[in-house]
Amino acid sequence: MTDAVENAGAVQAATGAARGVTSVSDEVVEKIAGTAARAVPGVADLGGDVSRFFNSVLDKIGLDEVGDARRGISADVKGSSAIINVVLVIDAGHVVADVTEAVRAAVIEAVEKYGLTVTQVNVTVDDIELNQPGPAAGA
């Protein structure tokens, strides 16, 4: 029995588990998830009304990159599991269920590529973008 315990310890040390712990911050997961969500067709923007308002103010004073990476995304990482919340604006003409399912799938795929397990992706549609440019005249 003692040999089995000693051998188990040797395997653990050989795999690196006894050499330290790796953790991933909420902020990193939020950035990964935000990038994935923005790439989904039908997503016009991320974030609720207030965060989009402040972002537009920052844009006007030349700080257009501040807060963009994580806006509209919150993550709670515990160990190797993550719960992610996404607040988004969809483009008019897209089916809400299709866009939200595509966002959920894209976020899960992107985050899990980094070795984490996504247990939930909660998507809230906060607004719809109606001011899309129409087709060019004469097109």
mmCIF file of C-alpha atoms in Angstrom:
data_model
loop_
_atom_site.group_PDB
_atom_site.id
_atom_site.type_symbol
_atom_site.label_atom_id
_atom_site.label_comp_id
_atom_site.label_asym_id
_atom_site.label_seq_id
_atom_site.Cartn_x
_atom_site.Cartn_y
_atom_site.Cartn_z
ATOM 1 C CA MET A 1 0.000 0.000 0.000
ATOM 2 C CA THR A 2 2.869 2.357 0.795
ATOM 3 C CA ASP A 3 4.419 1.722 -2.638
ATOM 4 C CA ALA A 4 1.145 2.721 -4.355
ATOM 5 C CA VAL A 5 1.004 6.008 -2.448
ATOM 6 C CA GLU A 6 4.658 6.762 -3.167
ATOM 7 C CA ASN A 7 4.205 5.931 -6.851
ATOM 8 C CA ALA A 8 1.136 8.153 -7.059
ATOM 9 C CA GLY A 9 3.195 11.043 -5.683
ATOM 10 C CA ALA A 10 5.913 10.401 -8.262
ATOM 11 C CA VAL A 11 3.392 10.511 -11.104
ATOM 12 C CA GLN A 12 1.968 13.764 -9.827
ATOM 13 C CA ALA A 13 5.414 15.349 -9.618
ATOM 14 C CA ALA A 14 6.295 14.096 -13.103
ATOM 15 C CA THR A 15 3.198 15.734 -14.609
ATOM 16 C CA GLY A 16 4.015 19.074 -13.025
ATOM 17 C CA ALA A 17 0.969 19.284 -10.753
ATOM 18 C CA ALA A 18 3.188 19.478 -7.677
ATOM 19 C CA ARG A 19 5.222 22.361 -9.120
ATOM 20 C CA GLY A 20 2.607 25.049 -8.831
ATOM 21 C CA VAL A 21 -0.842 26.208 -9.782
ATOM 22 C CA THR A 22 -1.901 28.045 -12.904
ATOM 23 C CA SER A 23 -4.864 30.373 -12.668
ATOM 24 C CA VAL A 24 -6.591 32.460 -15.305
ATOM 25 C CA SER A 25 -8.105 35.790 -14.290
ATOM 26 C CA ASP A 26 -11.675 36.827 -14.994
ATOM 27 C CA GLU A 27 -10.317 39.665 -17.140
ATOM 28 C CA VAL A 28 -8.503 37.296 -19.497
ATOM 29 C CA VAL A 29 -11.640 35.199 -19.998
ATOM 30 C CA GLU A 30 -13.685 38.371 -20.558
ATOM 31 C CA LYS A 31 -11.324 39.510 -23.314
ATOM 32 C CA ILE A 32 -11.380 36.122 -25.028
ATOM 33 C CA ALA A 33 -15.172 35.917 -24.813
ATOM 34 C CA GLY A 34 -15.632 39.505 -26.018
ATOM 35 C CA THR A 35 -13.498 38.914 -29.085
ATOM 36 C CA ALA A 36 -15.434 35.748 -29.915
ATOM 37 C CA ALA A 37 -18.848 37.379 -29.404
ATOM 38 C CA ARG A 38 -18.007 40.408 -31.572
ATOM 39 C CA ALA A 39 -17.094 38.107 -34.471
ATOM 40 C CA VAL A 40 -20.580 36.566 -34.644
ATOM 41 C CA PRO A 41 -22.717 37.830 -37.543
ATOM 42 C CA GLY A 42 -25.691 39.757 -36.198
ATOM 43 C CA VAL A 43 -23.864 41.184 -33.178
ATOM 44 C CA ALA A 44 -23.879 44.962 -33.585
ATOM 45 C CA ASP A 45 -22.203 45.803 -30.274
ATOM 46 C CA LEU A 46 -21.567 44.564 -26.769
ATOM 47 C CA GLY A 47 -22.670 46.093 -23.481
ATOM 48 C CA GLY A 48 -25.723 47.682 -21.990
ATOM 49 C CA ASP A 49 -26.951 51.218 -22.583
ATOM 50 C CA VAL A 50 -24.791 52.803 -19.873
ATOM 51 C CA SER A 51 -21.541 51.128 -20.914
ATOM 52 C CA ARG A 52 -22.145 51.981 -24.583
ATOM 53 C CA PHE A 53 -22.856 55.620 -23.625
ATOM 54 C CA PHE A 54 -19.596 55.922 -21.684
ATOM 55 C CA ASN A 55 -17.739 54.214 -24.513
ATOM 56 C CA SER A 56 -19.089 56.785 -26.994
ATOM 57 C CA VAL A 57 -17.893 59.586 -24.695
ATOM 58 C CA LEU A 58 -14.436 57.995 -24.519
ATOM 59 C CA ASP A 59 -14.427 57.686 -28.317
ATOM 60 C CA LYS A 60 -15.147 61.405 -28.682
ATOM 61 C CA ILE A 61 -12.222 62.419 -26.482
ATOM 62 C CA GLY A 62 -9.779 60.111 -28.234
ATOM 63 C CA LEU A 63 -9.749 57.219 -25.803
ATOM 64 C CA ASP A 64 -11.560 54.859 -28.149
ATOM 65 C CA GLU A 65 -9.677 51.731 -27.048
ATOM 66 C CA VAL A 66 -10.389 52.107 -23.325
ATOM 67 C CA GLY A 67 -12.776 49.457 -22.049
ATOM 68 C CA ASP A 68 -13.624 47.956 -25.436
ATOM 69 C CA ALA A 69 -12.020 44.562 -24.878
ATOM 70 C CA ARG A 70 -14.219 43.561 -21.930
ATOM 71 C CA ARG A 71 -17.301 45.726 -22.391
ATOM 72 C CA GLY A 72 -20.504 43.705 -22.198
ATOM 73 C CA ILE A 73 -18.777 40.628 -20.810
ATOM 74 C CA SER A 74 -18.398 39.418 -17.243
ATOM 75 C CA ALA A 75 -16.784 36.180 -16.175
ATOM 76 C CA ASP A 76 -16.522 34.280 -12.944
ATOM 77 C CA VAL A 77 -13.597 31.855 -13.047
ATOM 78 C CA LYS A 78 -13.287 29.288 -10.284
ATOM 79 C CA GLY A 79 -10.371 26.931 -10.805
ATOM 80 C CA SER A 80 -10.659 25.663 -14.360
ATOM 81 C CA SER A 81 -14.388 26.433 -14.757
ATOM 82 C CA ALA A 82 -15.954 29.646 -15.995
ATOM 83 C CA ILE A 83 -19.406 31.168 -16.018
ATOM 84 C CA ILE A 84 -19.680 33.930 -18.605
ATOM 85 C CA ASN A 85 -22.345 36.607 -19.027
ATOM 86 C CA VAL A 86 -22.697 38.450 -22.323
ATOM 87 C CA VAL A 87 -24.773 41.591 -22.912
ATOM 88 C CA LEU A 88 -25.190 42.427 -26.575
ATOM 89 C CA VAL A 89 -26.952 44.478 -29.202
ATOM 90 C CA ILE A 90 -28.147 42.624 -32.282
ATOM 91 C CA ASP A 91 -28.455 43.950 -35.813
ATOM 92 C CA ALA A 92 -32.019 44.424 -37.026
ATOM 93 C CA GLY A 93 -33.220 41.613 -39.233
ATOM 94 C CA HIS A 94 -31.424 38.829 -37.380
ATOM 95 C CA VAL A 95 -33.261 36.158 -35.418
ATOM 96 C CA VAL A 96 -32.508 36.624 -31.721
ATOM 97 C CA ALA A 97 -32.334 32.899 -30.943
ATOM 98 C CA ASP A 98 -29.935 32.280 -33.851
ATOM 99 C CA VAL A 99 -27.591 35.098 -32.829
ATOM 100 C CA THR A 100 -27.585 34.202 -29.139
ATOM 101 C CA GLU A 101 -26.917 30.515 -29.824
ATOM 102 C CA ALA A 102 -24.091 31.438 -32.213
ATOM 103 C CA VAL A 103 -22.617 33.760 -29.556
ATOM 104 C CA ARG A 104 -22.887 31.037 -26.930
ATOM 105 C CA ALA A 105 -21.150 28.490 -29.189
ATOM 106 C CA ALA A 106 -18.412 30.932 -30.253
ATOM 107 C CA VAL A 107 -17.660 31.977 -26.671
ATOM 108 C CA ILE A 108 -17.523 28.393 -25.421
ATOM 109 C CA GLU A 109 -15.251 27.316 -28.262
ATOM 110 C CA ALA A 110 -12.883 30.263 -27.836
ATOM 111 C CA VAL A 111 -12.546 29.990 -24.057
ATOM 112 C CA GLU A 112 -12.238 26.210 -24.000
ATOM 113 C CA LYS A 113 -9.313 26.438 -26.455
ATOM 114 C CA TYR A 114 -7.418 27.954 -23.520
ATOM 115 C CA GLY A 115 -7.974 24.861 -21.373
ATOM 116 C CA LEU A 116 -10.893 26.074 -19.277
ATOM 117 C CA THR A 117 -14.318 24.479 -19.008
ATOM 118 C CA VAL A 118 -17.251 26.797 -19.647
ATOM 119 C CA THR A 119 -20.193 25.730 -17.513
ATOM 120 C CA GLN A 120 -22.582 28.515 -18.571
ATOM 121 C CA VAL A 121 -22.833 31.317 -21.093
ATOM 122 C CA ASN A 122 -25.765 33.583 -20.265
ATOM 123 C CA VAL A 123 -26.691 35.973 -23.072
ATOM 124 C CA THR A 124 -28.807 39.091 -22.613
ATOM 125 C CA VAL A 125 -29.999 41.032 -25.648
ATOM 126 C CA ASP A 126 -30.042 44.628 -24.434
ATOM 127 C CA ASP A 127 -30.907 46.443 -27.656
ATOM 128 C CA ILE A 128 -31.349 46.194 -31.399
ATOM 129 C CA GLU A 129 -29.398 48.273 -33.918
ATOM 130 C CA LEU A 130 -31.934 49.847 -36.294
ATOM 131 C CA ASN A 131 -29.666 52.449 -37.906
ATOM 132 C CA GLN A 132 -27.994 50.163 -40.388
ATOM 133 C CA PRO A 133 -26.937 51.798 -43.622
ATOM 134 C CA GLY A 134 -29.168 50.771 -46.471
ATOM 135 C CA PRO A 135 -27.983 49.564 -49.866
ATOM 136 C CA ALA A 136 -26.106 52.140 -51.888
ATOM 137 C CA ALA A 137 -28.199 54.152 -54.309
ATOM 138 C CA GLY A 138 -28.171 52.641 -57.766
ATOM 139 C CA ALA A 139 -26.939 49.290 -56.476
#
